Tab-separated table of C-alpha atoms and ligand atoms in Angstrom:
chain	number	residue	atom	x	y	z
A	1	UNK	CA	13.207	3.406	12.882
A	2	UNK	CA	14.205	2.994	9.257
A	3	UNK	CA	11.701	2.019	6.605
A	4	UNK	CA	12.480	0.926	3.065
A	5	UNK	CA	9.743	1.063	0.436
A	6	UNK	CA	10.006	-0.694	-2.901
A	7	UNK	CA	7.257	0.026	-5.420
A	8	UNK	CA	6.366	1.630	-8.705
A	9	UNK	CA	6.898	5.352	-9.247
A	10	UNK	CA	4.701	6.124	-12.180
A	11	UNK	CA	2.601	8.272	-14.422
A	12	UNK	CA	-1.131	7.556	-14.202
A	13	UNK	CA	-4.075	8.701	-16.308
A	14	UNK	CA	-7.357	8.306	-14.488
A	15	UNK	CA	-10.980	8.515	-15.480
A	16	UNK	CA	-13.748	8.602	-12.868
A	17	UNK	CA	-17.428	9.595	-13.118
A	18	UNK	CA	-16.249	13.014	-11.842
A	19	UNK	CA	-13.544	13.758	-14.367
A	20	UNK	CA	-10.447	12.741	-16.223
A	21	UNK	CA	-6.734	13.466	-15.878
A	22	UNK	CA	-3.840	13.533	-18.318
A	23	UNK	CA	-0.611	12.013	-17.063
A	24	UNK	CA	-0.267	12.717	-13.358
A	25	UNK	CA	2.148	11.355	-10.787
A	26	UNK	CA	1.195	7.979	-9.365
A	27	UNK	CA	2.674	4.612	-8.546
A	28	UNK	CA	2.361	2.378	-5.515
A	29	UNK	CA	5.804	3.390	-4.202
A	30	UNK	CA	4.929	7.086	-4.461
A	31	UNK	CA	1.680	6.724	-2.512
A	32	UNK	CA	3.331	4.526	0.132
A	33	UNK	CA	6.278	6.881	0.657
A	34	UNK	CA	4.116	10.014	0.829
A	35	UNK	CA	1.726	8.367	3.249
A	36	UNK	CA	4.330	6.782	5.542
A	37	UNK	CA	6.170	10.117	5.735
A	38	UNK	CA	3.376	11.395	8.015
A	39	UNK	CA	4.735	9.047	10.690
A	40	UNK	CA	8.199	7.891	9.744
A	41	UNK	CA	10.917	10.510	9.369
A	42	UNK	CA	13.654	8.102	8.353
A	43	UNK	CA	12.771	6.324	5.158
A	44	UNK	CA	14.158	5.249	1.811
A	45	UNK	CA	12.803	4.204	-1.563
A	46	UNK	CA	14.066	1.750	-4.160
A	47	UNK	CA	12.434	2.149	-7.554
A	48	UNK	CA	13.057	3.266	-11.134
A	49	UNK	CA	11.840	6.108	-13.365
A	50	UNK	CA	12.662	7.351	-16.859
A	51	UNK	CA	14.244	10.645	-17.918
A	52	UNK	CA	10.700	12.005	-18.416
A	53	UNK	CA	9.939	11.944	-14.675
A	54	UNK	CA	9.823	15.456	-13.128
A	55	UNK	CA	12.713	16.216	-10.795
A	56	UNK	CA	10.335	18.431	-8.736
A	57	UNK	CA	8.470	15.284	-7.666
A	58	UNK	CA	11.716	13.653	-6.527
A	59	UNK	CA	12.402	16.901	-4.639
A	60	UNK	CA	8.970	16.686	-3.030
A	61	UNK	CA	9.666	13.146	-1.785
A	62	UNK	CA	12.997	14.331	-0.385
A	63	UNK	CA	11.300	17.270	1.333
A	64	UNK	CA	9.103	14.689	3.114
A	65	UNK	CA	12.197	12.910	4.459
A	66	UNK	CA	12.386	10.193	1.793
A	67	UNK	CA	15.955	9.303	0.802
A	68	UNK	CA	15.872	8.805	-2.994
A	69	UNK	CA	19.390	7.456	-3.535
A	70	UNK	CA	17.754	4.129	-4.405
A	71	UNK	CA	15.512	5.687	-7.074
A	72	UNK	CA	17.216	4.853	-10.361
A	73	UNK	CA	16.772	7.343	-13.223
A	74	UNK	CA	17.085	5.794	-16.696
A	75	UNK	CA	17.640	8.972	-18.680
A	76	UNK	CA	16.855	7.573	-22.141
A	77	UNK	CA	13.834	5.521	-21.130
A	78	UNK	CA	10.223	6.160	-20.179
A	79	UNK	CA	8.575	5.972	-16.770
A	80	UNK	CA	6.014	3.220	-16.035
A	81	UNK	CA	2.559	4.316	-17.194
A	82	UNK	CA	-0.801	3.032	-15.975
A	83	UNK	CA	-4.265	4.153	-16.961
A	84	UNK	CA	-7.555	3.148	-15.392
A	85	UNK	CA	-11.246	3.917	-15.624
A	86	UNK	CA	-13.605	3.613	-12.645
A	87	UNK	CA	-17.151	2.357	-12.923
A	88	UNK	CA	-20.021	4.360	-11.451
A	89	UNK	CA	-19.848	2.529	-8.097
A	90	UNK	CA	-16.170	3.656	-7.736
A	91	UNK	CA	-15.351	0.268	-6.221
A	92	UNK	CA	-14.429	-1.380	-9.481
A	93	UNK	CA	-12.216	-0.226	-12.315
A	94	UNK	CA	-10.816	-1.375	-15.632
A	95	UNK	CA	-7.147	-1.087	-16.422
A	96	UNK	CA	-6.963	0.591	-19.822
A	97	UNK	CA	-3.197	0.695	-20.325
A	98	UNK	CA	-0.157	-0.759	-18.580
A	99	UNK	CA	3.128	0.330	-20.183
A	100	UNK	CA	5.885	-1.218	-18.114
A	101	UNK	CA	8.684	0.829	-19.760
A	102	UNK	CA	11.544	1.088	-17.180
A	103	UNK	CA	9.732	-1.296	-14.837
A	104	UNK	CA	9.989	-4.104	-17.422
A	105	UNK	CA	13.735	-4.489	-16.802
A	106	UNK	CA	13.851	-3.215	-13.225
A	107	UNK	CA	16.816	-4.551	-11.282
A	108	UNK	CA	16.361	-3.357	-7.686
A	109	UNK	CA	19.746	-2.198	-6.432
A	110	UNK	CA	19.878	-1.671	-2.667
A	111	UNK	CA	22.306	1.111	-1.677
A	112	UNK	CA	24.711	0.079	1.104
A	113	UNK	CA	23.177	2.692	3.459
A	114	UNK	CA	19.800	0.909	3.200
A	115	UNK	CA	21.146	-2.476	4.297
A	116	UNK	CA	20.203	-2.141	7.954
A	117	UNK	CA	16.580	-1.218	7.386
A	118	UNK	CA	14.275	-2.580	10.081
A	119	UNK	CA	10.990	-2.312	8.186
A	120	UNK	CA	10.454	-3.291	4.548
A	121	UNK	CA	7.333	-2.460	2.541
A	122	UNK	CA	7.115	-4.270	-0.773
A	123	UNK	CA	4.579	-2.377	-2.854
A	124	UNK	CA	2.733	-3.958	-5.735
A	125	UNK	CA	5.413	-5.159	-8.165
A	126	UNK	CA	6.398	-8.389	-9.878
A	127	UNK	CA	6.803	-11.072	-7.178
A	128	UNK	CA	10.234	-11.957	-8.591
A	129	UNK	CA	11.434	-8.401	-7.984
A	130	UNK	CA	9.900	-8.421	-4.497
A	131	UNK	CA	11.773	-11.662	-3.710
A	132	UNK	CA	15.025	-10.304	-5.135
A	133	UNK	CA	14.814	-7.335	-2.764
A	134	UNK	CA	14.460	-9.642	0.254
A	135	UNK	CA	17.390	-11.755	-0.961
A	136	UNK	CA	19.555	-8.677	-1.504
A	137	UNK	CA	19.152	-7.456	2.058
A	138	UNK	CA	22.064	-8.852	4.051
A	139	UNK	CA	20.048	-8.855	7.274
A	140	UNK	CA	16.379	-9.778	7.409
A	141	UNK	CA	14.308	-6.740	8.451
A	142	UNK	CA	12.292	-6.970	11.679
A	143	UNK	CA	9.072	-6.841	9.649
A	144	UNK	CA	8.402	-7.400	5.949
A	145	UNK	CA	5.010	-6.360	4.579
A	146	UNK	CA	3.864	-6.779	0.999
A	147	UNK	CA	1.052	-5.888	-1.346
A	148	UNK	CA	0.171	-7.683	-4.563
A	149	UNK	CA	-2.695	-7.819	-7.069
A	150	UNK	CA	-4.763	-10.232	-9.168
A	151	UNK	CA	-2.580	-9.403	-12.210
A	152	UNK	CA	0.331	-11.329	-10.580
A	153	UNK	CA	-1.970	-14.166	-9.463
A	154	UNK	CA	-3.010	-14.590	-13.106
A	155	UNK	CA	0.458	-14.626	-14.620
A	156	UNK	CA	2.960	-15.509	-11.875
A	157	UNK	CA	1.248	-17.564	-9.151
A	158	UNK	CA	4.277	-19.809	-8.521
A	159	UNK	CA	6.613	-16.833	-8.056
A	160	UNK	CA	4.029	-15.148	-5.868
A	161	UNK	CA	3.813	-18.186	-3.587
A	162	UNK	CA	7.615	-18.247	-3.220
A	163	UNK	CA	7.628	-14.581	-2.197
A	164	UNK	CA	4.670	-14.994	0.162
A	165	UNK	CA	6.638	-17.647	2.041
A	166	UNK	CA	9.211	-14.969	2.955
A	167	UNK	CA	7.008	-12.158	4.312
A	168	UNK	CA	5.327	-11.354	7.632
A	169	UNK	CA	2.340	-9.245	6.575
A	170	UNK	CA	0.270	-9.473	3.410
A	171	UNK	CA	-2.050	-6.571	2.540
A	172	UNK	CA	-4.606	-7.357	-0.185
A	173	UNK	CA	-8.256	-6.675	-0.982
A	174	UNK	CA	-11.160	-9.102	-0.545
A	175	UNK	CA	-11.360	-10.053	-4.218
A	176	UNK	CA	-7.621	-10.821	-4.270
A	177	UNK	CA	-7.902	-12.840	-1.042
A	178	UNK	CA	-10.636	-14.970	-2.621
A	179	UNK	CA	-8.625	-15.509	-5.801
A	180	UNK	CA	-5.450	-16.399	-3.897
A	181	UNK	CA	-7.156	-18.833	-1.516
A	182	UNK	CA	-9.933	-20.165	-3.750
A	183	UNK	CA	-12.225	-19.663	-0.729
A	184	UNK	CA	-15.229	-17.324	-0.656
A	185	UNK	CA	-15.406	-16.959	3.135
A	186	UNK	CA	-12.753	-14.440	4.154
A	187	UNK	CA	-12.221	-16.275	7.436
A	188	UNK	CA	-11.438	-19.509	5.574
A	189	UNK	CA	-9.390	-17.521	3.023
A	190	UNK	CA	-7.346	-15.984	5.820
A	191	UNK	CA	-6.355	-19.456	7.092
A	192	UNK	CA	-5.364	-20.683	3.649
A	193	UNK	CA	-3.320	-17.555	2.913
A	194	UNK	CA	-1.568	-17.523	6.288
A	195	UNK	CA	-0.557	-21.136	5.700
A	196	UNK	CA	1.339	-19.823	2.629
A	197	UNK	CA	3.683	-17.733	4.821
A	198	UNK	CA	2.466	-14.380	6.177
A	199	UNK	CA	1.599	-14.576	9.889
A	200	UNK	CA	-0.467	-11.414	9.593
A	201	UNK	CA	-3.053	-10.834	6.901
A	202	UNK	CA	-4.866	-7.575	6.220
A	203	UNK	CA	-7.871	-7.807	3.927
A	204	UNK	CA	-9.085	-4.420	2.645
A	205	UNK	CA	-12.745	-4.119	1.812
A	206	UNK	CA	-12.752	-0.652	0.245
A	207	UNK	CA	-15.526	1.516	1.661
A	208	UNK	CA	-16.328	-1.353	4.061
A	209	UNK	CA	-13.068	-1.118	6.001
A	210	UNK	CA	-10.324	-3.644	6.702
A	211	UNK	CA	-9.760	-6.874	8.637
A	212	UNK	CA	-6.559	-7.932	10.388
A	213	UNK	CA	-6.021	-11.650	11.048
A	214	UNK	CA	-3.318	-13.028	13.365
A	215	UNK	CA	-3.427	-16.493	14.960
A	216	UNK	CA	-6.976	-16.821	16.295
A	217	UNK	CA	-7.418	-13.038	16.617
A	218	UNK	CA	-9.361	-10.803	14.242
A	219	UNK	CA	-9.602	-7.005	14.289
A	220	UNK	CA	-11.970	-4.968	12.148
A	221	UNK	CA	-11.692	-1.274	11.317
A	222	UNK	CA	-14.400	0.479	9.318
A	223	UNK	CA	-13.657	3.011	6.604
A	224	UNK	CA	-14.760	6.529	7.398
A	225	UNK	CA	-18.108	7.189	5.691
A	226	UNK	CA	-17.269	9.951	3.207
A	227	UNK	CA	-19.708	12.204	1.431
A	228	UNK	CA	-17.754	11.970	-1.795
A	229	UNK	CA	-15.101	9.655	-3.156
A	230	UNK	CA	-13.421	11.453	-6.018
A	231	UNK	CA	-10.629	9.059	-7.057
A	232	UNK	CA	-9.805	5.808	-5.207
A	233	UNK	CA	-6.469	5.327	-7.026
A	234	UNK	CA	-3.704	4.683	-4.552
A	235	UNK	CA	-6.006	4.378	-1.530
A	236	UNK	CA	-4.736	0.847	-0.874
A	237	UNK	CA	-1.099	1.967	-1.122
A	238	UNK	CA	-1.791	4.976	1.066
A	239	UNK	CA	-3.354	2.651	3.652
A	240	UNK	CA	-0.297	0.383	3.498
A	241	UNK	CA	2.042	3.399	3.811
A	242	UNK	CA	0.256	4.720	6.886
A	243	UNK	CA	0.218	1.228	8.413
A	244	UNK	CA	3.914	0.470	7.949
A	245	UNK	CA	4.978	4.081	8.620
A	246	UNK	CA	3.240	4.007	11.990
A	247	UNK	CA	4.783	0.628	12.904
A	248	UNK	CA	8.247	1.808	11.885
A	249	UNK	CA	7.903	5.070	13.810
A	250	UNK	CA	6.757	3.307	16.998
A	251	UNK	CA	8.960	0.221	16.470
A	252	UNK	CA	6.299	-1.980	18.011
A	253	UNK	CA	4.865	-4.928	16.075
A	254	UNK	CA	2.449	-6.189	18.723
A	255	UNK	CA	-1.113	-6.997	17.632
A	256	UNK	CA	-2.382	-4.040	19.718
A	257	UNK	CA	-0.056	-1.630	17.930
A	258	UNK	CA	-1.042	-3.074	14.560
A	259	UNK	CA	-4.624	-2.048	15.392
A	260	UNK	CA	-3.416	1.544	15.825
A	261	UNK	CA	-1.421	1.288	12.611
A	262	UNK	CA	-4.551	0.175	10.740
A	263	UNK	CA	-6.417	3.262	11.941
A	264	UNK	CA	-3.462	5.467	10.944
A	265	UNK	CA	-3.546	3.891	7.458
A	266	UNK	CA	-7.317	4.210	7.201
A	267	UNK	CA	-7.217	7.913	8.136
A	268	UNK	CA	-4.631	8.646	5.453
A	269	UNK	CA	-6.505	6.596	2.837
A	270	UNK	CA	-9.683	8.569	3.595
A	271	UNK	CA	-7.855	11.733	2.495
A	272	UNK	CA	-6.253	10.152	-0.568
A	273	UNK	CA	-9.602	9.518	-2.288
A	274	UNK	CA	-10.731	13.151	-1.998
A	275	UNK	CA	-8.756	14.380	-5.023
A	276	UNK	CA	-7.012	12.936	-8.071
A	277	UNK	CA	-3.786	11.008	-7.555
A	278	UNK	CA	-1.389	12.157	-4.842
A	279	UNK	CA	-2.736	15.732	-4.710
A	280	UNK	CA	-4.603	15.522	-1.416
A	281	UNK	CA	-1.716	13.750	0.339
A	282	UNK	CA	0.561	16.665	-0.516
A	283	UNK	CA	-1.879	19.231	0.941
A	284	UNK	CA	-2.760	17.807	4.346
A	285	UNK	CA	-0.892	18.138	7.628
A	286	UNK	CA	-0.291	15.757	10.525
A	287	UNK	CA	-2.987	17.678	12.438
A	288	UNK	CA	-5.489	16.832	9.667
A	289	UNK	CA	-4.619	13.147	10.013
A	290	UNK	CA	-5.054	13.318	13.772
A	291	UNK	CA	-8.461	14.980	13.335
A	292	UNK	CA	-9.558	12.052	11.152
A	293	UNK	CA	-8.300	9.567	13.721
A	294	UNK	CA	-10.532	11.278	16.286
A	295	UNK	CA	-13.452	10.787	13.885
A	296	UNK	CA	-12.608	7.076	13.758
A	297	UNK	CA	-12.595	6.871	17.534
A	298	UNK	CA	-16.035	8.528	17.690
A	299	UNK	CA	-17.357	6.339	14.855
A	300	UNK	CA	-16.451	3.127	16.679
A	301	UNK	CA	-17.324	4.183	20.225
A	302	UNK	CA	-18.928	1.052	21.674
A	303	UNK	CA	-18.796	2.208	25.313
A	304	UNK	CA	-22.619	2.512	25.460
A	305	UNK	CA	-22.892	-1.182	24.551
A	306	UNK	CA	-21.378	-2.187	27.902
A	307	UNK	CA	-24.710	-1.161	29.465
A	308	UNK	CA	-26.641	-3.867	27.590
A	309	UNK	CA	-24.349	-6.727	28.532
B	1	AMP	P1	-4.132	1.029	-6.040
B	1	AMP	O1	-5.216	1.988	-6.440
B	1	AMP	O2	-3.833	1.079	-4.560
B	1	AMP	O3	-4.346	-0.332	-6.565
B	1	AMP	O4	-2.776	1.556	-6.711
B	1	AMP	C1	-2.752	2.258	-7.898
B	1	AMP	C2	-1.307	2.529	-8.323
B	1	AMP	O5	-0.678	1.299	-8.668
B	1	AMP	C3	-1.251	3.419	-9.537
B	1	AMP	O6	-0.697	4.665	-9.172
B	1	AMP	C4	-0.405	2.652	-10.560
B	1	AMP	O7	0.624	3.445	-11.088
B	1	AMP	C5	0.157	1.481	-9.805
B	1	AMP	N1	0.093	0.230	-10.582
B	1	AMP	C6	-0.949	-0.236	-11.333
B	1	AMP	N2	-0.640	-1.426	-11.917
B	1	AMP	C7	0.631	-1.729	-11.515
B	1	AMP	C8	1.557	-2.822	-11.781
B	1	AMP	N3	1.225	-3.849	-12.592
B	1	AMP	N4	2.779	-2.782	-11.191
B	1	AMP	C9	3.122	-1.757	-10.384
B	1	AMP	N5	2.326	-0.690	-10.103
B	1	AMP	C10	1.095	-0.669	-10.652
């Protein structure tokens, strides 16, 4: 089934306790599209880059089955640039630079061929742009998922609330869930946030896994314990890409299938953090992802517990 991703395609410069990069390819849209391509063969991207963005990277996306007709290239302008520095715990980071460049005036144009998309993934972008995309689709997709961040809660809460009212799934981290809901308990936060619009809420807890809330149901998936986390940039987007890519490929939005999609996303995210930027995602195969999923199954094997009940 078709999947449309809207999100930043960017240059990033990253500093972690293990090293530092110059400008490398990043952006929420890039991570989502690369990740979802492991499951979904038929997908499209709407985004914008400057004339400085390497055509080889656009070629790489196309080689993964991503239609890039909706990726605008503003020849005389510069690509969005973000720079961040991780603290020693690797769970927290400071944004050092955000240069919006082409993203500052981004007008998301939806090519006619994308109009019938069944799955829409709104990556982290201004909530006004996210809303505009929904409004510009003539037919509402079967499922709309979105990501956002504290940055937008700080400067555009009203717009964010309007966009939230239009989506089905919200994917955010625990800190963002607390800020959005003004509740510390994630269970209470999940009720407050779902009352804002999204029926499904996924709260990511970094190395502590992810929670899925729907009606009175809750599902928890751990993160794979990794020996080394090299660079967490894009892990959240990679998770979201695997999640929506799996749902689109199976065209099943039941709660049970969402559990599988969460494991698919978690497996991909566990690879993303092993190298800088998108590098690891471009090296691994579908068989590698499946091997990680088997590790998840073994990690959460509760069958022995039945004997104590
Ligand atoms: P994550 O680590 O999942 O939060 O995503 C990191 C990616 O988000 C980086 O590759 C950045 O290029 C991108 N990014 C950071 N800030 C923004 C922003 N304000 N708008 C859009 N994309 C952003």
